[in-house]
Short mmCIF file of C-alpha atoms and ligand atoms in Angstrom, two decimals:
data_model
loop_
_atom_site.label_atom_id
_atom_site.label_comp_id
_atom_site.label_asym_id
_atom_site.label_seq_id
_atom_site.Cartn_x
_atom_site.Cartn_y
_atom_site.Cartn_z
CA UNK A 936 10.24 -14.01 -109.42
CA UNK A 937 11.47 -17.54 -108.74
CA UNK A 938 9.37 -19.37 -106.23
CA UNK A 939 10.90 -19.67 -102.77
CA UNK A 940 10.69 -23.26 -101.55
CA UNK A 941 12.22 -23.02 -98.11
CA UNK A 942 13.16 -20.20 -95.71
CA UNK A 943 15.41 -20.26 -92.67
CA UNK A 944 14.11 -17.77 -90.09
CA UNK A 945 16.15 -16.30 -87.27
CA UNK A 946 13.62 -17.00 -84.55
CA UNK A 947 13.70 -15.96 -80.91
CA UNK A 948 10.23 -17.20 -80.01
CA UNK A 949 9.33 -13.66 -79.00
CA UNK A 950 6.35 -11.73 -80.26
CA UNK A 951 7.89 -10.24 -83.40
CA UNK A 952 9.42 -13.40 -84.78
CA UNK A 953 6.34 -15.46 -83.88
CA UNK A 954 4.28 -13.13 -86.05
CA UNK A 955 6.92 -13.23 -88.75
CA UNK A 956 6.83 -17.03 -88.76
CA UNK A 957 3.07 -16.97 -89.34
CA UNK A 958 3.39 -14.27 -91.98
CA UNK A 959 6.09 -16.15 -93.90
CA UNK A 960 4.05 -19.35 -93.92
CA UNK A 961 1.00 -17.47 -95.19
CA UNK A 962 2.78 -15.23 -97.68
CA UNK A 963 5.17 -17.73 -99.25
CA UNK A 964 3.24 -20.93 -98.57
CA UNK A 965 6.49 -22.79 -98.09
CA UNK A 966 8.41 -24.63 -95.37
CA UNK A 967 10.02 -22.40 -92.74
CA UNK A 968 12.95 -23.74 -90.74
CA UNK A 969 13.51 -21.89 -87.47
CA UNK A 970 16.93 -21.14 -86.07
CA UNK A 971 17.26 -20.00 -82.45
CA UNK A 972 20.71 -19.08 -81.24
CA UNK A 973 21.64 -19.46 -77.61
CA UNK A 974 23.90 -16.48 -77.05
CA UNK A 975 23.44 -16.52 -73.31
CA UNK A 976 20.42 -14.23 -73.44
CA UNK A 977 19.40 -15.81 -70.15
CA UNK A 978 15.95 -16.94 -71.13
CA UNK A 979 14.61 -20.44 -71.60
CA UNK A 980 14.91 -21.65 -75.17
CA UNK A 981 12.56 -24.60 -74.88
CA UNK A 982 9.48 -22.33 -75.13
CA UNK A 983 10.79 -21.30 -78.55
CA UNK A 984 10.77 -24.96 -79.59
CA UNK A 985 7.23 -25.47 -78.29
CA UNK A 986 5.97 -22.36 -80.06
CA UNK A 987 7.63 -23.32 -83.33
CA UNK A 988 6.17 -26.83 -83.07
CA UNK A 989 2.71 -25.38 -82.47
CA UNK A 990 3.11 -23.29 -85.61
CA UNK A 991 3.78 -26.45 -87.58
CA UNK A 992 7.53 -26.07 -87.98
CA UNK A 993 9.13 -29.47 -88.74
CA UNK A 994 12.78 -28.50 -88.67
CA UNK A 995 13.62 -26.58 -85.48
CA UNK A 996 17.23 -25.65 -84.80
CA UNK A 997 18.29 -24.45 -81.37
CA UNK A 998 22.04 -24.07 -81.20
CA UNK A 999 24.25 -23.17 -78.25
CA UNK A 1000 26.61 -20.55 -79.68
CA UNK A 1001 27.87 -19.13 -76.39
CA UNK A 1002 31.48 -20.27 -76.65
CA UNK A 1003 31.77 -19.33 -80.32
CA UNK A 1004 30.20 -15.95 -79.62
CA UNK A 1005 32.68 -15.06 -76.90
CA UNK A 1006 35.85 -16.61 -78.31
CA UNK A 1007 35.45 -15.69 -81.99
CA UNK A 1008 33.53 -12.41 -81.80
CA UNK A 1009 33.57 -10.75 -78.35
CA UNK A 1010 37.21 -11.42 -77.47
CA UNK A 1011 38.67 -10.37 -80.85
CA UNK A 1012 36.67 -7.14 -80.50
CA UNK A 1013 37.85 -6.58 -76.92
CA UNK A 1014 41.47 -6.91 -78.08
CA UNK A 1015 40.84 -3.61 -79.86
CA UNK A 1016 39.21 -1.98 -76.78
CA UNK A 1017 36.41 -1.20 -79.20
CA UNK A 1018 33.86 1.44 -78.23
CA UNK A 1019 31.39 3.09 -80.61
CA UNK A 1020 31.09 6.85 -80.13
CA UNK A 1021 33.35 6.60 -77.12
CA UNK A 1022 30.94 4.61 -74.97
CA UNK A 1023 29.02 1.73 -76.52
CA UNK A 1024 30.60 -1.74 -76.14
CA UNK A 1025 28.76 -3.02 -79.25
CA UNK A 1026 26.89 -5.87 -77.58
CA UNK A 1027 24.16 -6.17 -80.24
CA UNK A 1028 26.40 -5.23 -83.16
CA UNK A 1029 28.84 -8.09 -82.55
CA UNK A 1030 26.15 -10.77 -82.24
CA UNK A 1031 24.57 -10.16 -85.66
CA UNK A 1032 27.38 -11.48 -87.86
CA UNK A 1033 27.46 -14.70 -85.82
CA UNK A 1034 23.71 -15.24 -86.21
CA UNK A 1035 23.99 -14.49 -89.93
CA UNK A 1036 26.83 -16.98 -90.28
CA UNK A 1037 24.69 -19.76 -88.83
CA UNK A 1038 21.62 -18.73 -90.82
CA UNK A 1039 23.68 -19.12 -93.98
CA UNK A 1040 25.15 -22.43 -92.76
CA UNK A 1041 21.71 -23.90 -92.04
CA UNK A 1042 20.29 -22.55 -95.32
CA UNK A 1043 23.01 -24.40 -97.23
CA UNK A 1044 22.52 -27.54 -95.19
CA UNK A 1045 18.76 -27.73 -95.76
CA UNK A 1046 18.86 -26.40 -99.31
CA UNK A 1047 16.99 -23.15 -98.57
CA UNK A 1048 17.55 -20.24 -100.91
CA UNK A 1049 16.28 -17.58 -98.53
CA UNK A 1050 16.78 -16.45 -94.96
CA UNK A 1051 14.55 -14.13 -92.93
CA UNK A 1052 15.08 -11.93 -89.90
CA UNK A 1053 12.87 -9.90 -87.59
CA UNK A 1054 14.84 -6.66 -87.52
CA UNK A 1055 12.78 -3.56 -88.24
CA UNK A 1056 13.27 -1.23 -91.18
CA UNK A 1057 14.62 1.61 -89.08
CA UNK A 1058 17.48 0.00 -87.20
CA UNK A 1059 21.06 -1.10 -87.56
CA UNK A 1060 20.38 -4.78 -87.15
CA UNK A 1061 18.76 -5.25 -90.57
CA UNK A 1062 21.91 -3.78 -92.11
CA UNK A 1063 24.20 -6.01 -90.05
CA UNK A 1064 22.31 -9.24 -90.85
CA UNK A 1065 22.08 -8.50 -94.52
CA UNK A 1066 25.63 -7.25 -95.09
CA UNK A 1067 26.89 -10.39 -93.34
CA UNK A 1068 24.71 -12.67 -95.49
CA UNK A 1069 25.87 -10.81 -98.61
CA UNK A 1070 29.48 -11.31 -97.63
CA UNK A 1071 29.07 -15.00 -96.81
CA UNK A 1072 26.79 -16.16 -99.63
CA UNK A 1073 25.65 -13.71 -102.29
CA UNK A 1074 23.25 -16.32 -103.75
CA UNK A 1075 21.01 -16.28 -100.68
CA UNK A 1076 17.90 -14.13 -100.83
CA UNK A 1077 17.00 -12.13 -97.75
CA UNK A 1078 13.44 -11.62 -96.56
CA UNK A 1079 12.87 -8.74 -94.15
CA UNK A 1080 9.14 -8.87 -93.29
CA UNK A 1081 9.24 -5.57 -91.38
CA UNK A 1082 10.06 -3.83 -94.66
CA UNK A 1083 7.64 -5.86 -96.75
CA UNK A 1084 4.39 -6.27 -94.92
CA UNK A 1085 1.99 -3.41 -94.25
CA UNK A 1086 2.28 -3.55 -90.48
CA UNK A 1087 3.68 -0.15 -89.67
CA UNK A 1088 3.58 0.13 -85.89
CA UNK A 1089 3.71 -1.93 -82.73
CA UNK A 1090 -0.05 -1.29 -82.33
CA UNK A 1091 -0.75 -2.94 -85.68
CA UNK A 1092 1.60 -5.75 -84.73
CA UNK A 1093 -0.43 -6.42 -81.59
CA UNK A 1094 -3.64 -6.44 -83.65
CA UNK A 1095 -2.16 -8.96 -86.07
CA UNK A 1096 -1.11 -11.14 -83.12
CA UNK A 1097 -4.59 -11.05 -81.66
CA UNK A 1098 -6.19 -11.92 -84.97
CA UNK A 1099 -3.93 -14.95 -85.35
CA UNK A 1100 -4.12 -16.08 -81.71
CA UNK A 1101 -0.46 -15.43 -81.09
CA UNK A 1102 0.05 -14.81 -77.35
CA UNK A 1103 1.30 -11.31 -76.56
CA UNK A 1104 3.82 -11.26 -73.72
CA UNK A 1105 3.81 -8.53 -71.13
CA UNK A 1106 6.48 -7.36 -68.72
CA UNK A 1107 6.43 -7.81 -64.97
CA UNK A 1108 4.08 -4.85 -64.69
CA UNK A 1109 1.61 -6.18 -67.23
CA UNK A 1110 2.67 -3.64 -69.86
CA UNK A 1111 3.84 -4.24 -73.42
CA UNK A 1112 7.56 -4.98 -73.23
CA UNK A 1113 10.39 -2.73 -74.32
CA UNK A 1114 12.42 -3.77 -77.33
CA UNK A 1115 15.14 -5.82 -75.66
CA UNK A 1116 18.18 -7.52 -77.13
CA UNK A 1117 20.24 -9.61 -74.72
CA UNK A 1118 23.24 -11.90 -74.96
CA UNK A 1119 26.31 -12.79 -72.90
CA UNK A 1120 27.87 -9.40 -73.57
CA UNK A 1121 24.96 -7.06 -72.89
CA UNK A 1122 21.32 -6.24 -72.51
CA UNK A 1123 20.05 -3.40 -74.67
CA UNK A 1124 16.68 -1.80 -74.04
CA UNK A 1125 14.97 0.61 -76.43
CA UNK A 1126 11.50 1.98 -77.21
CA UNK A 1127 8.48 3.29 -75.32
CA UNK A 1128 9.35 6.07 -72.86
CA UNK A 1129 13.07 5.69 -73.64
CA UNK A 1130 12.38 7.23 -77.06
CA UNK A 1131 12.28 10.60 -75.31
CA UNK A 1132 15.90 11.34 -74.39
CA UNK A 1133 14.72 13.89 -71.83
CA UNK A 1134 12.89 11.20 -69.89
CA UNK A 1135 14.88 9.89 -66.92
CA UNK A 1136 15.01 6.10 -67.02
CA UNK A 1137 13.00 4.36 -64.29
CA UNK A 1138 15.00 1.74 -62.39
CA UNK A 1139 12.80 -1.20 -63.47
CA UNK A 1140 14.23 -0.89 -66.98
CA UNK A 1141 17.53 -2.35 -65.79
CA UNK A 1142 17.67 -6.13 -66.05
CA UNK A 1143 21.07 -7.41 -64.98
CA UNK A 1144 22.75 -4.74 -62.87
CA UNK A 1145 21.78 -3.24 -59.53
CA UNK A 1146 21.70 0.50 -59.02
CA UNK A 1147 25.25 1.40 -57.84
CA UNK A 1148 23.60 3.07 -54.83
CA UNK A 1149 22.30 -0.35 -53.73
CA UNK A 1150 25.55 -2.21 -54.48
CA UNK A 1151 27.58 -3.66 -51.57
CA UNK A 1152 29.32 -1.12 -49.35
CA UNK A 1153 32.50 -3.18 -49.32
CA UNK A 1154 34.61 -3.31 -52.46
CA UNK A 1155 35.45 -6.66 -54.05
CA UNK A 1156 38.90 -7.20 -55.53
CA UNK A 1157 39.31 -9.72 -58.33
CA UNK A 1158 42.28 -10.87 -60.42
CA UNK A 1159 41.95 -11.45 -64.15
CA UNK A 1160 44.62 -13.39 -66.03
CA UNK A 1161 45.37 -12.57 -69.70
CA UNK A 1162 47.16 -14.55 -72.39
CA UNK A 1163 47.97 -12.92 -75.72
CA UNK A 1164 45.32 -10.28 -75.19
CA UNK A 1165 42.49 -12.58 -74.11
CA UNK A 1166 41.22 -13.10 -70.56
CA UNK A 1167 41.74 -16.71 -69.46
CA UNK A 1168 41.19 -16.82 -65.70
CA UNK A 1169 39.40 -15.15 -62.79
CA UNK A 1170 40.97 -15.32 -59.33
CA UNK A 1171 43.46 -17.91 -60.56
CA UNK A 1172 40.80 -20.22 -61.95
CA UNK A 1173 41.04 -20.97 -65.68
CA UNK A 1174 37.76 -20.68 -67.51
CA UNK A 1175 36.38 -21.06 -71.01
CA UNK A 1176 35.54 -17.75 -72.70
CA UNK A 1177 31.78 -18.04 -72.13
CA UNK A 1178 32.20 -19.22 -68.52
CA UNK A 1179 34.59 -16.35 -67.81
CA UNK A 1180 32.25 -13.72 -69.22
CA UNK A 1181 29.32 -15.27 -67.33
CA UNK A 1182 31.31 -15.11 -64.09
CA UNK A 1183 32.23 -11.45 -64.64
CA UNK A 1184 28.63 -10.60 -65.52
CA UNK A 1185 27.57 -11.94 -62.14
CA UNK A 1186 30.25 -10.01 -60.27
CA UNK A 1187 29.73 -6.82 -62.25
CA UNK A 1188 25.94 -7.00 -61.99
CA UNK A 1189 26.12 -7.25 -58.19
CA UNK A 1190 28.34 -4.15 -58.05
CA UNK A 1191 26.23 -2.09 -60.45
CA UNK A 1192 28.93 -1.99 -63.14
CA UNK A 1193 28.40 -1.27 -66.83
CA UNK A 1194 25.20 0.76 -67.03
CA UNK A 1195 24.99 3.19 -69.93
CA UNK A 1196 22.23 5.60 -70.94
CA UNK A 1197 23.16 6.62 -74.47
CA UNK A 1198 21.93 8.65 -77.43
CA UNK A 1199 23.74 7.21 -80.43
CA UNK A 1200 23.89 7.78 -84.18
CA UNK A 1201 22.47 4.84 -86.10
CA UNK A 1202 24.11 3.91 -89.42
CA UNK A 1203 20.77 4.41 -91.14
CA UNK A 1204 20.85 8.11 -90.27
CA UNK A 1205 18.83 8.79 -87.16
CA UNK A 1206 19.65 9.30 -83.53
CA UNK A 1207 18.28 6.84 -81.00
CA UNK A 1208 18.35 6.49 -77.25
CA UNK A 1209 19.07 3.19 -75.55
CA UNK A 1210 19.93 1.71 -72.19
CA UNK A 1211 22.82 -0.72 -72.11
CA UNK A 1212 24.05 -3.03 -69.39
CA UNK A 1213 27.44 -4.57 -70.03
CA UNK A 1214 28.78 -5.64 -66.62
CA UNK A 1215 31.43 -8.22 -67.60
CA UNK A 1216 32.46 -6.35 -70.73
CA UNK A 1217 33.04 -3.16 -68.77
CA UNK A 1218 35.31 -4.99 -66.30
CA UNK A 1219 37.19 -6.64 -69.17
CA UNK A 1220 37.75 -3.36 -71.00
CA UNK A 1221 39.34 -1.81 -67.89
CA UNK A 1222 41.41 -4.92 -67.18
CA UNK A 1223 42.57 -5.28 -70.79
CA UNK A 1224 43.70 -1.67 -70.91
CA UNK A 1225 45.47 -2.36 -67.61
CA UNK A 1226 47.49 -5.29 -68.94
CA UNK A 1227 48.21 -3.44 -72.21
CA UNK A 1228 49.56 -0.49 -70.24
CA UNK A 1229 52.61 -2.50 -69.17
CA UNK A 1230 53.02 -4.85 -72.14
CA UNK A 1231 52.47 -2.67 -75.22
CA UNK A 1232 55.05 -0.36 -76.70
CA UNK A 1233 53.93 3.26 -76.78
CA UNK A 1234 53.71 3.63 -80.55
CA UNK A 1235 51.93 0.28 -80.84
CA UNK A 1236 49.41 1.32 -78.17
CA UNK A 1237 48.81 4.70 -79.80
CA UNK A 1238 48.37 3.19 -83.25
CA UNK A 1239 45.77 0.81 -81.79
CA UNK A 1240 43.94 3.74 -80.24
CA UNK A 1241 43.95 5.60 -83.55
CA UNK A 1242 42.37 2.79 -85.52
CA UNK A 1243 39.98 1.79 -82.73
CA UNK A 1244 37.14 4.22 -83.62
CA UNK A 1245 37.32 3.09 -87.25
CA UNK A 1246 37.27 -0.57 -86.25
CA UNK A 1247 34.35 0.01 -83.85
CA UNK A 1248 32.42 1.85 -86.54
CA UNK A 1249 32.91 -1.05 -88.97
CA UNK A 1250 31.39 -3.42 -86.42
CA UNK A 1251 28.58 -1.00 -85.57
CA UNK A 1252 27.76 -0.53 -89.26
CA UNK A 1253 27.71 -4.26 -90.00
CA UNK A 1254 30.98 -4.76 -91.82
CA UNK A 1255 32.35 -7.61 -89.69
CA UNK A 1256 32.85 -9.87 -92.73
CA UNK A 1257 34.49 -7.13 -94.82
CA UNK A 1258 38.12 -7.13 -95.95
CA UNK A 1259 38.98 -3.90 -94.16
CA UNK A 1260 37.73 -5.25 -90.81
CA UNK A 1261 39.83 -8.37 -91.32
CA UNK A 1262 42.88 -6.24 -92.16
CA UNK A 1263 42.47 -4.19 -88.99
CA UNK A 1264 41.89 -7.38 -87.01
CA UNK A 1265 45.20 -8.80 -88.23
CA UNK A 1266 46.94 -5.66 -87.02
CA UNK A 1267 45.19 -5.79 -83.64
CA UNK A 1268 45.85 -9.51 -83.16
CA UNK A 1269 49.51 -9.05 -84.00
CA UNK A 1270 49.76 -6.34 -81.33
CA UNK A 1271 48.58 -8.78 -78.64
CA UNK A 1272 51.54 -11.22 -78.84
CA UNK A 1273 52.98 -10.06 -75.51
CA UNK A 1274 49.76 -8.95 -73.80
CA UNK A 1275 49.89 -11.56 -71.00
CA UNK A 1276 49.83 -11.24 -67.23
CA UNK A 1277 47.50 -10.46 -64.38
CA UNK A 1278 45.39 -7.45 -63.46
CA UNK A 1279 43.67 -6.74 -60.17
CA UNK A 1280 40.39 -4.87 -60.48
CA UNK A 1281 38.42 -3.32 -57.67
CA UNK A 1282 34.65 -3.51 -58.07
CA UNK A 1283 32.82 -0.92 -56.07
CA UNK A 1284 29.50 0.86 -56.51
CA UNK A 1285 29.43 0.99 -60.29
CA UNK A 1286 33.14 1.31 -60.93
CA UNK A 1287 35.73 -1.20 -62.08
CA UNK A 1288 39.17 0.23 -61.31
CA UNK A 1289 42.51 -1.34 -62.08
CA UNK A 1290 44.61 -1.36 -58.91
CA UNK A 1291 47.52 -3.65 -59.90
CA UNK A 1292 49.08 -5.17 -63.02
CA UNK A 1293 51.91 -7.67 -63.43
CA UNK A 1294 53.43 -9.47 -66.40
CA UNK A 1295 56.49 -11.62 -67.05
CA UNK A 1296 56.65 -9.71 -70.36
CA UNK A 1297 56.33 -6.24 -68.88
CA UNK A 1298 58.04 -3.29 -70.57
CA UNK A 1299 57.77 -1.28 -67.38
CA UNK A 1300 61.15 -0.43 -65.90
CA UNK A 1301 61.11 0.82 -62.33
CA UNK A 1302 64.83 1.34 -62.65
CA UNK A 1303 64.36 3.66 -65.59
CA UNK A 1304 61.51 5.74 -64.22
CA UNK A 1305 62.52 6.00 -60.56
CA UNK A 1306 62.94 9.35 -58.81
CA UNK A 1307 65.73 7.72 -56.87
CA UNK A 1308 69.31 7.28 -58.00
CA UNK A 1309 69.21 4.79 -60.89
CA UNK A 1310 71.75 2.24 -62.02
CA UNK A 1311 70.50 2.18 -65.60
CA UNK A 1312 72.30 4.23 -68.20
CA UNK A 1313 70.11 7.29 -68.56
CA UNK A 1314 71.92 10.53 -69.18
CA UNK A 1315 69.98 13.59 -68.00
CA UNK A 1316 71.84 15.67 -70.57
CA UNK A 1317 70.05 13.69 -73.30
CA UNK A 1318 66.76 15.12 -72.01
CA UNK A 1319 68.16 18.64 -72.23
CA UNK A 1320 69.02 18.23 -75.93
CA UNK A 1321 65.72 16.45 -76.56
CA UNK A 1322 63.75 19.39 -75.20
CA UNK A 1323 65.97 21.98 -76.90
CA UNK A 1324 65.38 20.40 -80.33
CA UNK A 1325 61.66 19.90 -79.77
CA UNK A 1326 61.43 23.51 -78.64
CA UNK A 1327 63.29 24.89 -81.65
CA UNK A 1328 60.21 25.42 -83.81
CA UNK A 1329 58.18 26.72 -80.84
CA UNK A 1330 60.84 29.36 -80.16
CA UNK A 1331 60.77 30.44 -83.84
CA UNK A 1332 56.98 30.56 -83.81
CA UNK A 1333 56.81 32.61 -80.61
CA UNK A 1334 59.50 35.02 -81.82
CA UNK A 1335 57.59 35.62 -85.08
CA UNK A 1336 54.31 36.15 -83.15
CA UNK A 1337 55.85 38.83 -80.94
CA UNK A 1338 57.29 40.77 -83.90
N1 LIG B 2779 21.10 0.34 -80.80
C1 LIG B 2779 21.84 -0.85 -80.55
C2 LIG B 2779 22.68 -1.22 -81.74
O1 LIG B 2779 22.41 -0.73 -82.80
C3 LIG B 2779 20.97 -2.01 -80.11
C4 LIG B 2779 20.01 -2.57 -81.14
C5 LIG B 2779 19.16 -3.75 -80.68
N2 LIG B 2779 18.53 -3.49 -79.42
C6 LIG B 2779 17.21 -3.54 -79.16
N3 LIG B 2779 16.84 -3.23 -77.94
N4 LIG B 2779 16.33 -3.82 -80.06
O2 LIG B 2779 23.61 -1.98 -81.67
#
């Protein structure tokens, strides 16, 4: 085994990665560079710097990745209307390749031959980090302490923390925290009582959305502007991608939008139960489908919907930097050329409903569809022949069945 001289650790400053930092320093006896990504997780990042400093880290990287996250990862994914298993907006899945990309970038910059992450040995995130690192730089070694050390449970983790004087955080109620992953797209909560899918989730688990029951009694109507498939404005005000998603998170959170209690199938083979809150993303999905409904051709829209589950599964399984994801992305991006216009969405007690859509590039023809007398050349006799030919095989089939 070649000696590892320097490691770049993906470091949140939370309990797990604080312990990992200590463990890496002790186990490898080498310099550890910490990398903390600001993905809009909504918590102070300066404490991460202080904690890293106190652990003797010389090179501390805290990087604001919010705009890159939304413009280069979240928005491309939203163009596909991506949902895993019909419901999950992939908030954690889409953040991992971005973190991996920067881990690799920093490793190259500082001449480190290894990167480390704090994902456990049972989840999807280890797969996502490592497949991304493999795809970006096959020469980089990956250290996954959760699979290497002999800590096997959260209890043992707490004991290790105590032994090494690492402060153990507790939630508002003084209990050990849930496993939480948050960024500008979502908050995901797993573990503890949630591990029993029969257990009804107590309201204090939710972090960024109100219970729809407590949401305002008056609906709020907002307008979202799209250009080439991406949202660019809210209520006529142009915004950067991260600012726009932040704005919609605020609006959606107040109206109790985007809560999801889900049992999903992990790539690694087990089922798990999680609570997701994706307020802005849920509004954007509805609005994007709204603008596509008038700007996409039928066959184009249906083709997109056919490949969507495949595309979503690639992201869920960690294949963002794989050729087949890039091929599908090219197809999706091409489909968005004319997806521009404005959508009105009504936010009310947990729902985001499209109530109006307009586009200078609309394919919608009121003249063609109207129940009234229409000027456009549409011959009703064409429909008669159309149905007769489509019915031909059904008539043969029915005749045979009644023989
Ligand atoms: N199960 C989700 C996924 O695989 C979230 C994983 C991270 N969340 C967490 N609370 N640790 O994408």
